Short mmCIF file of C-alpha atoms in Angstrom, two decimals:
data_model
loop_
_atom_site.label_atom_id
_atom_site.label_comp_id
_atom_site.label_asym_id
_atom_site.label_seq_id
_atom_site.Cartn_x
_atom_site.Cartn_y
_atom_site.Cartn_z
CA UNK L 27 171.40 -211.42 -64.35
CA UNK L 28 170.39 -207.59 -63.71
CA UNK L 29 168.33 -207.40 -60.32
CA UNK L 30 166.77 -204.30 -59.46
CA UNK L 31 166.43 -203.59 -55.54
CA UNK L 32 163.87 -200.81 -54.17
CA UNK L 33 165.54 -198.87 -51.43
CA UNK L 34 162.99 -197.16 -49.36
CA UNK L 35 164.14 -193.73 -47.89
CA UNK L 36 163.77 -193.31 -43.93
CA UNK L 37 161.20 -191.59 -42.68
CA UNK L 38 161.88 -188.95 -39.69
CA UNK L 39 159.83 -190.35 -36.47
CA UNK L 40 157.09 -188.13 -36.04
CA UNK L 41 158.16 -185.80 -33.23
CA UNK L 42 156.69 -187.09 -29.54
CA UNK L 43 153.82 -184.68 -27.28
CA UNK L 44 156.50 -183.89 -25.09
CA UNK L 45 158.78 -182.57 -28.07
CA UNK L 46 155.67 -181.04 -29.59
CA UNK L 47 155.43 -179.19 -26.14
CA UNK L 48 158.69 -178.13 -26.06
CA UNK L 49 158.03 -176.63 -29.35
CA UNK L 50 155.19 -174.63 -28.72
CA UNK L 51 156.26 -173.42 -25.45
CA UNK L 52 159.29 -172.06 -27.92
CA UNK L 53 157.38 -170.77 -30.12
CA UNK L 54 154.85 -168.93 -27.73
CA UNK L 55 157.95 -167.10 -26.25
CA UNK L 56 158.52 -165.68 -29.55
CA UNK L 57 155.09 -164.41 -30.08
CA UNK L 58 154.19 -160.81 -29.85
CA UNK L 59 150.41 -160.45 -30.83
CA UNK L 60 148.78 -163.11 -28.97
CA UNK L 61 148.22 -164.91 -31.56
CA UNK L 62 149.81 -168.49 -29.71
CA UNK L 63 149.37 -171.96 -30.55
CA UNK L 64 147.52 -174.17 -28.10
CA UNK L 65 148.51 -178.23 -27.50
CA UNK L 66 145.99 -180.70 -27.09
CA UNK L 67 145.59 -183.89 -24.93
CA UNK L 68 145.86 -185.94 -28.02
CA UNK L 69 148.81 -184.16 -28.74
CA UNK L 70 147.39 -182.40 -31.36
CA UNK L 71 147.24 -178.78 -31.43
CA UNK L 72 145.66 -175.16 -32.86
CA UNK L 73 146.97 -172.21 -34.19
CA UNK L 74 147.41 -169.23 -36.54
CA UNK L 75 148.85 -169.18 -39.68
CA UNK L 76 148.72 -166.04 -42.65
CA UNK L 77 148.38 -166.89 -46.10
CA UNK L 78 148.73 -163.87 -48.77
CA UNK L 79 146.41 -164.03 -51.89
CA UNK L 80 148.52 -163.52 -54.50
CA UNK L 81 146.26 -164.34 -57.57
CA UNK L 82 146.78 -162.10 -61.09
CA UNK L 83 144.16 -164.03 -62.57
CA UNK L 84 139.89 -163.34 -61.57
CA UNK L 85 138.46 -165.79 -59.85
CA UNK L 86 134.80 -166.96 -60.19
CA UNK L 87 131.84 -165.97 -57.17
CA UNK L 88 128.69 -165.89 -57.65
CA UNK L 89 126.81 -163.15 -59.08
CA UNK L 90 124.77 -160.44 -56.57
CA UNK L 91 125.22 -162.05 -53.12
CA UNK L 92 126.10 -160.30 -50.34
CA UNK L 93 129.49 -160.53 -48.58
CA UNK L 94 129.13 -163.43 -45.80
CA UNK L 95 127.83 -162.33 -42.43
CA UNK L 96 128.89 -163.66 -39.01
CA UNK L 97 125.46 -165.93 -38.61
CA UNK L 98 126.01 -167.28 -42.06
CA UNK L 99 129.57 -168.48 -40.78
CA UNK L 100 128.04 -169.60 -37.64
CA UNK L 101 124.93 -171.61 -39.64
CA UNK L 102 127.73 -172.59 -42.09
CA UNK L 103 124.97 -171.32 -44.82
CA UNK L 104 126.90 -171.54 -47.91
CA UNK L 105 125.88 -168.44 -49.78
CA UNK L 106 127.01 -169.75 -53.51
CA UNK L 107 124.52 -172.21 -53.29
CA UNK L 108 122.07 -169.80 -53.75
CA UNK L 109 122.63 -169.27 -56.92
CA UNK L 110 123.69 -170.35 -60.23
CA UNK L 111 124.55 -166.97 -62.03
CA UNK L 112 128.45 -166.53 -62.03
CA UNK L 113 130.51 -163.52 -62.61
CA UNK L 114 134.25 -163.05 -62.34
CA UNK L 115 136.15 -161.06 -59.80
CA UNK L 116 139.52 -160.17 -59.21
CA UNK L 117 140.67 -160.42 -55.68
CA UNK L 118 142.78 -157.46 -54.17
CA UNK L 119 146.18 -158.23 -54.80
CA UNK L 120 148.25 -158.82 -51.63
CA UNK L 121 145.03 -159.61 -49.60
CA UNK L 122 146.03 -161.37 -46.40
CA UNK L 123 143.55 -163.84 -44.70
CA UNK L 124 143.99 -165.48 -41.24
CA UNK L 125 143.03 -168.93 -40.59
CA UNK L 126 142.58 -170.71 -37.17
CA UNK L 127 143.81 -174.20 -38.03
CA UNK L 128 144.93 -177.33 -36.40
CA UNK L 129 147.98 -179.80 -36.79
CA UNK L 130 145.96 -182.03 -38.33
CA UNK L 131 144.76 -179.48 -41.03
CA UNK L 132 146.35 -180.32 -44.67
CA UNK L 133 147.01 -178.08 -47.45
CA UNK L 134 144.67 -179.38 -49.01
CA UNK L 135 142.05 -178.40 -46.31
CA UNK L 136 143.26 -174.61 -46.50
CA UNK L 137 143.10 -173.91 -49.67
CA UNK L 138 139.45 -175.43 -49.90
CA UNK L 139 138.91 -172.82 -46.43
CA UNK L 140 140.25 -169.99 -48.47
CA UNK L 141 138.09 -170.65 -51.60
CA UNK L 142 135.06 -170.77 -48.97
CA UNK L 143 135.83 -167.61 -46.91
CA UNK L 144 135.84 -165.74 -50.61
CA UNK L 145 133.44 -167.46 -51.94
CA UNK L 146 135.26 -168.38 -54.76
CA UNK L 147 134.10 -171.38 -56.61
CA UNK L 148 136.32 -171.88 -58.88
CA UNK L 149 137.81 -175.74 -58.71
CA UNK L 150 140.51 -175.82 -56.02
CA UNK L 151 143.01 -177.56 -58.32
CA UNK L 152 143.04 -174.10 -60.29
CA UNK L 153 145.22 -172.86 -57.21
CA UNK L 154 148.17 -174.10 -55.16
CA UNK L 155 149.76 -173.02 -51.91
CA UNK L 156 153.29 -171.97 -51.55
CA UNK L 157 155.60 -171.53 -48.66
CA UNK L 158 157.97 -168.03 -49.40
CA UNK L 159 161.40 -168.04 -47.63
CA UNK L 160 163.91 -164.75 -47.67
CA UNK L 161 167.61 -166.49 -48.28
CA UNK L 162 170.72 -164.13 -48.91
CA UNK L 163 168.83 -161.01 -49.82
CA UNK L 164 166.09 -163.58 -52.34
CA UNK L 165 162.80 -164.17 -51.77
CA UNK L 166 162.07 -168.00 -52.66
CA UNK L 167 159.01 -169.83 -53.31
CA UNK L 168 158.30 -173.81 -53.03
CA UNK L 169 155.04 -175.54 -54.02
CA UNK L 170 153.76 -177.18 -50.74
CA UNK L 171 152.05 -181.00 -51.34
CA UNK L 172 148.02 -181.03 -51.08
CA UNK L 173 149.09 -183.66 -48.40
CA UNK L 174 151.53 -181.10 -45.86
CA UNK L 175 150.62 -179.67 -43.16
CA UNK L 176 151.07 -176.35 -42.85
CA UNK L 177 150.67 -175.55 -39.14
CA UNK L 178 153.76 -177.49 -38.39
CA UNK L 179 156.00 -176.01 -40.81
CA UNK L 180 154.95 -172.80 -39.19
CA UNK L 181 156.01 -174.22 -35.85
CA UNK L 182 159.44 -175.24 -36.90
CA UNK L 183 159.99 -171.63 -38.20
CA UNK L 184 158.53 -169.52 -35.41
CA UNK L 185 156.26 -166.67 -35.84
CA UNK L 186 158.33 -164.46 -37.96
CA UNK L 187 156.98 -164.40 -41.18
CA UNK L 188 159.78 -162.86 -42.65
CA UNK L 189 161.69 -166.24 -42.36
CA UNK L 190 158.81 -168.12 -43.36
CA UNK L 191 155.19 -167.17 -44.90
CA UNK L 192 152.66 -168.78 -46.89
CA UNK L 193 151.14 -167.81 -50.28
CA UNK L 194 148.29 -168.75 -52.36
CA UNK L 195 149.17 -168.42 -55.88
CA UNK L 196 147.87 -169.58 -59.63
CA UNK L 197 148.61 -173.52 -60.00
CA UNK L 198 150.60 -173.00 -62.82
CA UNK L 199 153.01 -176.32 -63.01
CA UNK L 200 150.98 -178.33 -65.34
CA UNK L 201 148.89 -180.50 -62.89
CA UNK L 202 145.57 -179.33 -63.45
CA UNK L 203 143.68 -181.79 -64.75
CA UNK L 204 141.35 -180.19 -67.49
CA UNK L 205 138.89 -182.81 -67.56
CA UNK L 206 138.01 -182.20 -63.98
CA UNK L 207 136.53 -178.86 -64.79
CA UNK L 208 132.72 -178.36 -65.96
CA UNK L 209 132.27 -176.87 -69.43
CA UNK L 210 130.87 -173.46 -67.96
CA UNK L 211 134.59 -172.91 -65.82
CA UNK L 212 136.38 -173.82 -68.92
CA UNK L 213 134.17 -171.14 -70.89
CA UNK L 214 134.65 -169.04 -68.01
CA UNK L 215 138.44 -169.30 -68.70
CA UNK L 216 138.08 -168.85 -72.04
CA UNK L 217 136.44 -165.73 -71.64
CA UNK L 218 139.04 -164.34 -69.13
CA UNK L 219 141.89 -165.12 -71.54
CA UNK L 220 140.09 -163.56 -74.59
CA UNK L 221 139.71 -160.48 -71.93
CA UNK L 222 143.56 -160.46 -70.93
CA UNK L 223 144.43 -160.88 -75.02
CA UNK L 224 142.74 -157.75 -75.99
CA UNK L 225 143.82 -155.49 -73.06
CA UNK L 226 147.61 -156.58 -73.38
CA UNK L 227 146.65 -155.52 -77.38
CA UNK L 228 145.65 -152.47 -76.53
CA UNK L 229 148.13 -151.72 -73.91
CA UNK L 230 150.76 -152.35 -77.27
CA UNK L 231 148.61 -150.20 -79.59
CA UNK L 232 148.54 -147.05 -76.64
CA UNK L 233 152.11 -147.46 -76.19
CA UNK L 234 153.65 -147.48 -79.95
CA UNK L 235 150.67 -144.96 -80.33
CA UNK L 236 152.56 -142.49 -77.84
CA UNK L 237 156.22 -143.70 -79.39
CA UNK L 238 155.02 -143.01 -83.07
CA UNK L 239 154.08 -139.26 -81.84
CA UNK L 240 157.04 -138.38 -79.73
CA UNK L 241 158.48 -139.40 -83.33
CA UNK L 242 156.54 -136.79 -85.19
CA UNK L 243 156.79 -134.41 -82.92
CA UNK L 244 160.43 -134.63 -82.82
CA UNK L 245 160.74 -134.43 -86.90
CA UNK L 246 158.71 -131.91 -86.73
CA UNK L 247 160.47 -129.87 -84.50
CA UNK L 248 163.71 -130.96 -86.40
CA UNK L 249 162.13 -129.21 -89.61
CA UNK L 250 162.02 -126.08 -88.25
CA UNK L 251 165.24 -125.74 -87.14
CA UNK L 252 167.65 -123.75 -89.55
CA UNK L 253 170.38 -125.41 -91.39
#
């Protein structure tokens, strides 16, 4: 008789306040643009993290509205409400947006932020958040869980973003659930690919267009020449 066991894997103890003080007291020695992380009583605590936008796709915003002011951030006026016309937009690539977060804040929570600084409104599952690492002269990328938390794995690794950053990138693994999308996004999408098709078309037809009359003026020249 076959009997199958389930071995659960150990879980790390969560670190204590007086290890998480230790921590930050390390870390705030390290910093050098006063950007330092703050504990809690609960033993929580606040900080700064930098997440580059690294999107080649447009993203969705709605159509004419005005970039958001300091009182709408304040009022927490959500300025895509106000409309319902959409265009698409591609963010500058390489943009780099600071967030104030806390311990407590998830991935999950920051990429939501992100979409609502931009005012992106594209579905969130359309985009996932990555941690980059440098190892022996390669840059590496690993897809973070909706359920990490991101403030902490900056902790452990210190301000230096060269040893650790985060990046906001295309969810491209095959999670995205389809169905979860309304019928304008996926015509949206549609749209966007049928734009991409035609300009990577015409990028072939300019380039073999240039090739075919290097050709001809080679032969050409190659006729004139005696002998």
């Amino acid at each position: 008789q076959n009997v199958s066991q389930t071995v659960e894997e150990e879980k790390p103890e969560p670190p204590t306040i007086q290890e998480i003080k230790q921590k930050i007291e390390k870390y705030n020695a390290k910093v050098t643009n006063c950007l330092l992380m703050k504990l809690n009583d609960d033993g929580t605590y606040t900080g700064f993290i930098k997440v580059h936008l690294k999107l080649r796709r447009p993203v969705t915003v709605p159509a004419g509205i005005r970039p958001q002011s300091i009182y709408d951030a304040l009022k927490e006026v959500n300025l895509a409400e106000m409309t319902d016309k959409r265009t698409s937009f591609y963010l500058p690539l390489d943009a780099i947006k600071q967030l104030h977060i806390s311990s407590t804040t998830t991935v999950s929570e920051v990429i939501q932020g992100l979409l609502k600084k931009f005012m992106v409104v594209d579905n969130p599952q359309k985009f996932a958040l990555f941690k980059e690492m440098r190892k022996d002269g390669q840059v590496l990328f690993q897809k973070l869980p909706l359920t990490e938390y991101p403030l902490y794995l900056r902790l452990l690794a210190g301000p230096d973003t060269d040893v650790l950053s985060f990046v906001l990138k295309e969810n491209e693994t095959g999670e995205v659930e389809w169905d979860a999308f309304s019928i304008p996004e996926l015509q949206n999408f549609l749209m966007i690919l049928d734009k991409e098709e035609k300009d990577k078309i015409q990028q072939v037809h300019k380039k073999y267009e240039r090739f075919k009359q290097r050709l001809q003026q080679t032969l050409k020249e190659a006729r004139g020449k005696p002998g």
